PDB file of C-alpha atoms in Angstrom:
ATOM      1  CA  MET J 115      -6.385  16.887  -7.145  1.00  0.00           C
ATOM      2  CA  THR J 116      -2.920  16.974  -5.575  1.00  0.00           C
ATOM      3  CA  PHE J 117      -0.721  13.955  -6.223  1.00  0.00           C
ATOM      4  CA  GLU J 118      -0.195  12.222  -2.861  1.00  0.00           C
ATOM      5  CA  ILE J 119       3.256  11.158  -1.658  1.00  0.00           C
ATOM      6  CA  ILE J 120       2.610   8.644   1.116  1.00  0.00           C
ATOM      7  CA  PRO J 121       5.447   7.315   3.301  1.00  0.00           C
ATOM      8  CA  ALA J 122       5.227   3.675   4.357  1.00  0.00           C
ATOM      9  CA  ILE J 123       5.935   2.406   7.850  1.00  0.00           C
ATOM     10  CA  ASP J 124       6.417  -1.361   8.000  1.00  0.00           C
ATOM     11  CA  LEU J 125       6.103  -2.904  11.473  1.00  0.00           C
ATOM     12  CA  SER J 126       7.351  -6.137  12.992  1.00  0.00           C
ATOM     13  CA  ALA J 127       7.246  -6.740  16.743  1.00  0.00           C
ATOM     14  CA  GLY J 128       6.458  -3.071  17.241  1.00  0.00           C
ATOM     15  CA  ARG J 129       9.596  -1.864  15.467  1.00  0.00           C
ATOM     16  CA  LEU J 130      10.483  -0.573  12.022  1.00  0.00           C
ATOM     17  CA  ALA J 131      11.184  -3.354   9.545  1.00  0.00           C
ATOM     18  CA  ARG J 132      11.462  -4.020   5.844  1.00  0.00           C
ATOM     19  CA  LEU J 133      10.760  -7.040   3.701  1.00  0.00           C
ATOM     20  CA  THR J 134      13.607  -9.127   2.285  1.00  0.00           C
ATOM     21  CA  ALA J 135      13.716 -12.482   0.521  1.00  0.00           C
ATOM     22  CA  ASP J 136      14.157 -14.041   3.968  1.00  0.00           C
ATOM     23  CA  GLY J 137      11.196 -12.199   5.484  1.00  0.00           C
ATOM     24  CA  PRO J 138      10.983  -9.055   7.654  1.00  0.00           C
ATOM     25  CA  VAL J 139      14.246  -7.649   9.019  1.00  0.00           C
ATOM     26  CA  ALA J 140      14.814  -4.797  11.472  1.00  0.00           C
ATOM     27  CA  VAL J 141      15.504  -1.272  10.203  1.00  0.00           C
ATOM     28  CA  ASP J 142      17.893   1.064  12.046  1.00  0.00           C
ATOM     29  CA  ALA J 143      16.479   4.364  10.744  1.00  0.00           C
ATOM     30  CA  PHE J 144      14.983   6.540  13.482  1.00  0.00           C
ATOM     31  CA  GLY J 145      16.476   4.114  15.986  1.00  0.00           C
ATOM     32  CA  GLY J 146      13.972   1.560  14.781  1.00  0.00           C
ATOM     33  CA  ASP J 147      11.155   3.584  16.347  1.00  0.00           C
ATOM     34  CA  PRO J 148       8.042   3.678  14.110  1.00  0.00           C
ATOM     35  CA  LEU J 149       6.469   6.531  16.051  1.00  0.00           C
ATOM     36  CA  ALA J 150       9.563   8.699  15.637  1.00  0.00           C
ATOM     37  CA  ALA J 151       9.522   8.039  11.888  1.00  0.00           C
ATOM     38  CA  ALA J 152       5.802   8.757  11.654  1.00  0.00           C
ATOM     39  CA  ALA J 153       6.149  11.996  13.620  1.00  0.00           C
ATOM     40  CA  ALA J 154       8.946  13.143  11.297  1.00  0.00           C
ATOM     41  CA  PHE J 155       6.816  12.419   8.244  1.00  0.00           C
ATOM     42  CA  VAL J 156       3.853  14.269   9.748  1.00  0.00           C
ATOM     43  CA  ALA J 157       6.101  17.240  10.548  1.00  0.00           C
ATOM     44  CA  ALA J 158       7.206  17.237   6.901  1.00  0.00           C
ATOM     45  CA  GLY J 159       3.569  17.725   5.903  1.00  0.00           C
ATOM     46  CA  VAL J 160       2.626  14.378   4.376  1.00  0.00           C
ATOM     47  CA  PRO J 161      -1.101  13.989   3.623  1.00  0.00           C
ATOM     48  CA  ARG J 162      -1.305  10.363   4.753  1.00  0.00           C
ATOM     49  CA  LEU J 163       0.714   7.446   6.108  1.00  0.00           C
ATOM     50  CA  HIS J 164       0.696   3.831   4.935  1.00  0.00           C
ATOM     51  CA  VAL J 165       1.279   1.425   7.848  1.00  0.00           C
ATOM     52  CA  VAL J 166       1.829  -2.317   7.405  1.00  0.00           C
ATOM     53  CA  ASP J 167       1.540  -4.994  10.095  1.00  0.00           C
ATOM     54  CA  MET J 168       4.091  -7.436   8.716  1.00  0.00           C
ATOM     55  CA  ASP J 169       3.470  -9.878  11.551  1.00  0.00           C
ATOM     56  CA  LEU J 170      -0.124 -10.251  10.417  1.00  0.00           C
ATOM     57  CA  ALA J 171       0.955 -10.628   6.796  1.00  0.00           C
ATOM     58  CA  PHE J 172       3.595 -13.271   7.419  1.00  0.00           C
ATOM     59  CA  GLY J 173       2.684 -14.835  10.749  1.00  0.00           C
ATOM     60  CA  GLY J 174      -1.067 -14.468  10.995  1.00  0.00           C
ATOM     61  CA  ALA J 175      -1.080 -12.465  14.241  1.00  0.00           C
ATOM     62  CA  ALA J 176      -1.839  -8.736  14.331  1.00  0.00           C
ATOM     63  CA  THR J 177       0.791  -7.890  16.946  1.00  0.00           C
ATOM     64  CA  ASN J 178       1.244  -4.229  16.033  1.00  0.00           C
ATOM     65  CA  LEU J 179      -2.224  -2.821  16.666  1.00  0.00           C
ATOM     66  CA  GLN J 180      -1.163  -0.662  19.602  1.00  0.00           C
ATOM     67  CA  MET J 181       1.614   0.944  17.572  1.00  0.00           C
ATOM     68  CA  ILE J 182      -0.702   1.510  14.618  1.00  0.00           C
ATOM     69  CA  GLY J 183      -3.125   3.227  16.981  1.00  0.00           C
ATOM     70  CA  ALA J 184      -0.315   5.459  18.252  1.00  0.00           C
ATOM     71  CA  VAL J 185       0.513   6.448  14.674  1.00  0.00           C
ATOM     72  CA  VAL J 186      -3.165   7.201  13.996  1.00  0.00           C
ATOM     73  CA  ALA J 187      -3.174   9.423  17.091  1.00  0.00           C
ATOM     74  CA  LEU J 188      -0.636  11.733  15.421  1.00  0.00           C
ATOM     75  CA  GLY J 189      -3.586  13.152  13.508  1.00  0.00           C
ATOM     76  CA  VAL J 190      -3.040  12.370   9.824  1.00  0.00           C
ATOM     77  CA  PRO J 191      -5.123   9.828   7.873  1.00  0.00           C
ATOM     78  CA  VAL J 192      -3.662   6.331   7.960  1.00  0.00           C
ATOM     79  CA  GLN J 193      -4.029   3.590   5.375  1.00  0.00           C
ATOM     80  CA  VAL J 194      -3.336   0.258   7.065  1.00  0.00           C
ATOM     81  CA  ALA J 195      -2.329  -3.065   5.526  1.00  0.00           C
ATOM     82  CA  GLY J 196      -1.103  -6.497   6.541  1.00  0.00           C
ATOM     83  CA  GLY J 197      -2.122  -9.077   3.974  1.00  0.00           C
ATOM     84  CA  ALA J 198      -5.660  -9.080   5.397  1.00  0.00           C
ATOM     85  CA  ALA J 199      -7.821 -11.518   3.448  1.00  0.00           C
ATOM     86  CA  THR J 200     -10.863 -11.946   5.707  1.00  0.00           C
ATOM     87  CA  GLU J 201     -13.477  -9.494   6.873  1.00  0.00           C
ATOM     88  CA  ALA J 202     -12.459 -10.128  10.489  1.00  0.00           C
ATOM     89  CA  GLU J 203      -8.837  -9.198   9.767  1.00  0.00           C
ATOM     90  CA  LEU J 204      -9.899  -6.046   7.932  1.00  0.00           C
ATOM     91  CA  HIS J 205     -12.071  -4.907  10.824  1.00  0.00           C
ATOM     92  CA  THR J 206      -9.281  -5.679  13.293  1.00  0.00           C
ATOM     93  CA  LEU J 207      -7.003  -3.322  11.365  1.00  0.00           C
ATOM     94  CA  LEU J 208      -9.717  -0.668  11.030  1.00  0.00           C
ATOM     95  CA  GLY J 209     -10.226  -0.908  14.800  1.00  0.00           C
ATOM     96  CA  THR J 210      -6.945   0.984  15.219  1.00  0.00           C
ATOM     97  CA  GLY J 211      -8.663   4.115  13.927  1.00  0.00           C
ATOM     98  CA  ALA J 212      -7.194   3.935  10.424  1.00  0.00           C
ATOM     99  CA  ASP J 213      -9.445   5.486   7.805  1.00  0.00           C
ATOM    100  CA  ARG J 214      -8.555   3.066   4.986  1.00  0.00           C
ATOM    101  CA  VAL J 215      -7.593  -0.596   4.855  1.00  0.00           C
ATOM    102  CA  VAL J 216      -5.895  -2.602   2.109  1.00  0.00           C
ATOM    103  CA  VAL J 217      -7.277  -6.049   1.404  1.00  0.00           C
ATOM    104  CA  GLY J 218      -4.469  -8.411   0.452  1.00  0.00           C
ATOM    105  CA  SER J 219      -4.256  -9.966  -2.998  1.00  0.00           C
ATOM    106  CA  ALA J 220      -5.015 -13.395  -1.541  1.00  0.00           C
ATOM    107  CA  ALA J 221      -8.615 -12.279  -0.971  1.00  0.00           C
ATOM    108  CA  LEU J 222      -9.093 -11.972  -4.735  1.00  0.00           C
ATOM    109  CA  GLN J 223      -9.756 -15.704  -4.879  1.00  0.00           C
ATOM    110  CA  ASP J 224     -13.158 -14.965  -3.339  1.00  0.00           C
ATOM    111  CA  ARG J 225     -15.154 -12.700  -5.649  1.00  0.00           C
ATOM    112  CA  ASP J 226     -18.233 -12.605  -3.428  1.00  0.00           C
ATOM    113  CA  LEU J 227     -16.156 -11.559  -0.414  1.00  0.00           C
ATOM    114  CA  VAL J 228     -14.456  -8.710  -2.268  1.00  0.00           C
ATOM    115  CA  ALA J 229     -17.688  -7.464  -3.847  1.00  0.00           C
ATOM    116  CA  GLY J 230     -19.360  -7.477  -0.449  1.00  0.00           C
ATOM    117  CA  LEU J 231     -16.458  -5.648   1.174  1.00  0.00           C
ATOM    118  CA  ALA J 232     -16.539  -2.996  -1.539  1.00  0.00           C
ATOM    119  CA  ASP J 233     -20.239  -2.504  -0.954  1.00  0.00           C
ATOM    120  CA  ARG J 234     -19.944  -2.294   2.841  1.00  0.00           C
ATOM    121  CA  LEU J 235     -16.690  -0.347   3.199  1.00  0.00           C
ATOM    122  CA  GLY J 236     -16.885   1.929   0.163  1.00  0.00           C
ATOM    123  CA  SER J 237     -13.989   4.386  -0.026  1.00  0.00           C
ATOM    124  CA  ARG J 238     -12.395   2.879   3.095  1.00  0.00           C
ATOM    125  CA  LEU J 239     -11.401  -0.222   1.109  1.00  0.00           C
ATOM    126  CA  VAL J 240      -8.296  -0.451  -1.085  1.00  0.00           C
ATOM    127  CA  ILE J 241      -7.697  -3.506  -3.280  1.00  0.00           C
ATOM    128  CA  GLY J 242      -4.095  -4.673  -3.134  1.00  0.00           C
ATOM    129  CA  LEU J 243      -2.671  -5.909  -6.438  1.00  0.00           C
ATOM    130  CA  GLU J 244       0.766  -7.425  -5.854  1.00  0.00           C
ATOM    131  CA  MET J 245       2.225  -7.722  -9.330  1.00  0.00           C
ATOM    132  CA  VAL J 246       4.944  -9.935 -10.758  1.00  0.00           C
ATOM    133  CA  GLY J 247       4.749  -9.204 -14.457  1.00  0.00           C
ATOM    134  CA  PRO J 248       1.142  -9.634 -15.606  1.00  0.00           C
ATOM    135  CA  ARG J 249       0.353 -11.971 -12.675  1.00  0.00           C
ATOM    136  CA  ILE J 250      -1.093 -11.115  -9.262  1.00  0.00           C
ATOM    137  CA  ARG J 251       1.017 -13.011  -6.737  1.00  0.00           C
ATOM    138  CA  ALA J 252       0.283 -12.448  -3.075  1.00  0.00           C
ATOM    139  CA  ARG J 253       3.154 -12.366  -0.641  1.00  0.00           C
ATOM    140  CA  GLY J 254       2.869 -13.433   2.983  1.00  0.00           C
ATOM    141  CA  ARG J 255       1.392 -16.621   4.333  1.00  0.00           C
ATOM    142  CA  ARG J 256      -1.437 -16.851   1.781  1.00  0.00           C
ATOM    143  CA  ARG J 257      -0.442 -17.295  -1.846  1.00  0.00           C
ATOM    144  CA  VAL J 258      -2.316 -16.778  -5.089  1.00  0.00           C
ATOM    145  CA  ASP J 259      -1.356 -16.619  -8.738  1.00  0.00           C
ATOM    146  CA  LEU J 260      -4.002 -14.828 -10.794  1.00  0.00           C
ATOM    147  CA  SER J 261      -4.236 -13.132 -14.180  1.00  0.00           C
ATOM    148  CA  LEU J 262      -4.397  -9.350 -13.868  1.00  0.00           C
ATOM    149  CA  ALA J 263      -6.603  -8.979 -16.942  1.00  0.00           C
ATOM    150  CA  THR J 264      -9.127 -11.587 -15.810  1.00  0.00           C
ATOM    151  CA  THR J 265      -9.190 -10.290 -12.242  1.00  0.00           C
ATOM    152  CA  LEU J 266      -9.604  -6.670 -13.303  1.00  0.00           C
ATOM    153  CA  GLU J 267     -12.488  -7.636 -15.544  1.00  0.00           C
ATOM    154  CA  TRP J 268     -14.634  -8.732 -12.624  1.00  0.00           C
ATOM    155  CA  LEU J 269     -13.282  -6.223 -10.098  1.00  0.00           C
ATOM    156  CA  LEU J 270     -14.392  -3.346 -12.325  1.00  0.00           C
ATOM    157  CA  GLN J 271     -17.931  -4.696 -12.155  1.00  0.00           C
ATOM    158  CA  THR J 272     -17.956  -4.166  -8.365  1.00  0.00           C
ATOM    159  CA  ASP J 273     -18.071  -0.986  -6.281  1.00  0.00           C
ATOM    160  CA  VAL J 274     -14.296  -1.030  -5.701  1.00  0.00           C
ATOM    161  CA  GLN J 275     -13.039   2.563  -5.696  1.00  0.00           C
ATOM    162  CA  ARG J 276      -9.284   2.309  -5.262  1.00  0.00           C
ATOM    163  CA  PHE J 277      -6.358  -0.010  -6.064  1.00  0.00           C
ATOM    164  CA  LEU J 278      -2.831  -0.247  -4.697  1.00  0.00           C
ATOM    165  CA  VAL J 279      -0.510  -1.672  -7.366  1.00  0.00           C
ATOM    166  CA  THR J 280       2.755  -3.002  -5.946  1.00  0.00           C
ATOM    167  CA  GLY J 281       5.653  -4.058  -8.165  1.00  0.00           C
ATOM    168  CA  VAL J 282       6.768  -6.954  -5.964  1.00  0.00           C
ATOM    169  CA  ARG J 283      10.221  -7.319  -7.516  1.00  0.00           C
ATOM    170  CA  ARG J 284      10.906  -3.603  -7.025  1.00  0.00           C
ATOM    171  CA  VAL J 285      10.030  -3.415  -3.311  1.00  0.00           C
ATOM    172  CA  GLY J 286      12.987  -2.077  -1.325  1.00  0.00           C
ATOM    173  CA  SER J 287      15.168  -1.843  -4.428  1.00  0.00           C
ATOM    174  CA  LEU J 288      15.116   1.969  -4.890  1.00  0.00           C
ATOM    175  CA  ALA J 289      15.313   1.092  -8.615  1.00  0.00           C
ATOM    176  CA  GLY J 290      12.113   2.802  -9.739  1.00  0.00           C
ATOM    177  CA  PRO J 291       8.510   1.709 -10.221  1.00  0.00           C
ATOM    178  CA  ASP J 292       7.329  -1.111 -12.438  1.00  0.00           C
ATOM    179  CA  LEU J 293       5.269   0.741 -15.045  1.00  0.00           C
ATOM    180  CA  GLN J 294       4.291  -2.266 -17.155  1.00  0.00           C
ATOM    181  CA  GLU J 295       0.953  -3.138 -15.564  1.00  0.00           C
ATOM    182  CA  LEU J 296       0.153   0.161 -13.833  1.00  0.00           C
ATOM    183  CA  PRO J 297      -1.456   1.766 -16.944  1.00  0.00           C
ATOM    184  CA  GLU J 298      -3.767  -1.228 -17.393  1.00  0.00           C
ATOM    185  CA  VAL J 299      -5.149  -0.746 -13.879  1.00  0.00           C
ATOM    186  CA  ILE J 300      -5.398   3.040 -14.280  1.00  0.00           C
ATOM    187  CA  ALA J 301      -7.326   2.574 -17.538  1.00  0.00           C
ATOM    188  CA  GLY J 302     -10.130   1.018 -15.511  1.00  0.00           C
ATOM    189  CA  GLY J 303     -11.102   4.481 -14.315  1.00  0.00           C
ATOM    190  CA  ARG J 304     -10.683   3.920 -10.560  1.00  0.00           C
ATOM    191  CA  ARG J 305      -8.209   5.636  -8.269  1.00  0.00           C
ATOM    192  CA  VAL J 306      -4.798   3.982  -8.206  1.00  0.00           C
ATOM    193  CA  LEU J 307      -1.788   4.159  -5.901  1.00  0.00           C
ATOM    194  CA  ALA J 308       1.610   2.779  -6.926  1.00  0.00           C
ATOM    195  CA  ALA J 309       4.278   1.149  -4.765  1.00  0.00           C
ATOM    196  CA  GLY J 310       7.584  -0.635  -5.149  1.00  0.00           C
ATOM    197  CA  GLY J 311      11.017   0.853  -5.815  1.00  0.00           C
ATOM    198  CA  ILE J 312       9.900   4.502  -5.804  1.00  0.00           C
ATOM    199  CA  ALA J 313      12.831   6.556  -4.544  1.00  0.00           C
ATOM    200  CA  THR J 314      13.439   9.752  -6.564  1.00  0.00           C
ATOM    201  CA  PRO J 315      11.571  12.749  -7.982  1.00  0.00           C
ATOM    202  CA  THR J 316      11.937  11.151 -11.423  1.00  0.00           C
ATOM    203  CA  HIS J 317      10.215   7.990 -10.211  1.00  0.00           C
ATOM    204  CA  LEU J 318       7.384  10.026  -8.700  1.00  0.00           C
ATOM    205  CA  HIS J 319       6.978  11.998 -11.902  1.00  0.00           C
ATOM    206  CA  ALA J 320       6.725   8.777 -13.915  1.00  0.00           C
ATOM    207  CA  VAL J 321       3.991   7.418 -11.655  1.00  0.00           C
ATOM    208  CA  ARG J 322       2.107  10.703 -11.732  1.00  0.00           C
ATOM    209  CA  THR J 323       2.379  10.960 -15.513  1.00  0.00           C
ATOM    210  CA  ALA J 324       0.969   7.437 -15.809  1.00  0.00           C
ATOM    211  CA  GLY J 325      -2.177   8.708 -14.095  1.00  0.00           C
ATOM    212  CA  ALA J 326      -1.836   7.407 -10.529  1.00  0.00           C
ATOM    213  CA  GLU J 327      -3.327   9.493  -7.715  1.00  0.00           C
ATOM    214  CA  GLY J 328      -0.349   8.858  -5.466  1.00  0.00           C
ATOM    215  CA  ALA J 329       2.720   6.813  -4.602  1.00  0.00           C
ATOM    216  CA  ILE J 330       3.758   4.810  -1.559  1.00  0.00           C
ATOM    217  CA  VAL J 331       7.387   5.540  -0.679  1.00  0.00           C
ATOM    218  CA  GLY J 332       8.998   3.094   1.734  1.00  0.00           C
ATOM    219  CA  ARG J 333      12.749   2.648   2.102  1.00  0.00           C
ATOM    220  CA  ALA J 334      13.606   5.977   0.445  1.00  0.00           C
ATOM    221  CA  ALA J 335      11.458   7.917   2.939  1.00  0.00           C
ATOM    222  CA  LEU J 336      13.342   6.310   5.824  1.00  0.00           C
ATOM    223  CA  GLU J 337      16.712   6.967   4.219  1.00  0.00           C
ATOM    224  CA  GLY J 338      16.492  10.714   3.781  1.00  0.00           C
ATOM    225  CA  LEU J 339      14.265  11.518   0.801  1.00  0.00           C
ATOM    226  CA  ASP J 340      13.512  15.279   0.917  1.00  0.00           C
ATOM    227  CA  LEU J 341       9.796  14.983   1.601  1.00  0.00           C
ATOM    228  CA  PRO J 342       9.076  18.699   2.203  1.00  0.00           C
ATOM    229  CA  ALA J 343      10.553  19.632  -1.178  1.00  0.00           C
ATOM    230  CA  LEU J 344       8.674  16.872  -2.971  1.00  0.00           C
ATOM    231  CA  LEU J 345       5.404  17.805  -1.282  1.00  0.00           C
ATOM    232  CA  ARG J 346       5.859  21.437  -2.356  1.00  0.00           C
ATOM    233  CA  GLU J 347       6.463  20.330  -5.951  1.00  0.00           C
ATOM    234  CA  ALA J 348       3.388  18.108  -5.882  1.00  0.00           C
ATOM    235  CA  ALA J 349       1.223  20.960  -4.564  1.00  0.00           C
ATOM    236  CA  GLU J 350       2.521  23.419  -7.156  1.00  0.00           C
ATOM    237  CA  ALA J 351       1.970  20.936  -9.998  1.00  0.00           C
TER     238      ALA J 351
END
């Protein structure tokens, strides 16, 4: 199976944005146009896009659905996120035409909800694990603080098929992935994506060597990472 390099497109008020300590801020790359960025990534040959509605995650309103739908219309599979922690929010995001949706870490407080979602959505569901050290700590308007080990123990008893492990302190840093907890999740035998700080071929190699099926690349993809070359290397490997 080819290692997937998946660019991230973060949206706020219909424009490109990125997360800072003070919340979402505008991004100037591609003139701030998410569709222009997405089209460039598709032209580079990416296998999938990861699109985040930051307004849903931090404000509770899914204001970027039309733009997400426009990205989906470009014709590549889209994994959509936005701190969704209810079934209604997940289905709202899936209504854009995205083929996968990430349930936010805050939902992990409700075991019955997550188990039911895994049963009903199958491979369309991705479990978001936002990691600060060995703790799961959701960002956005809903907060949790959970043990990774304890949470994984029950999650691996459900039909969950895929995890997205985000090193929260590395997001936007370009400083490389947090590899401390990633192997523990991979050892569970499910498919795992990594995110947070991934910016160079060396970072991608480290994530791949750890056993992840792919990596989400955010800021670096917008700032000129040579995606065609990296995609060729991934295919050859």
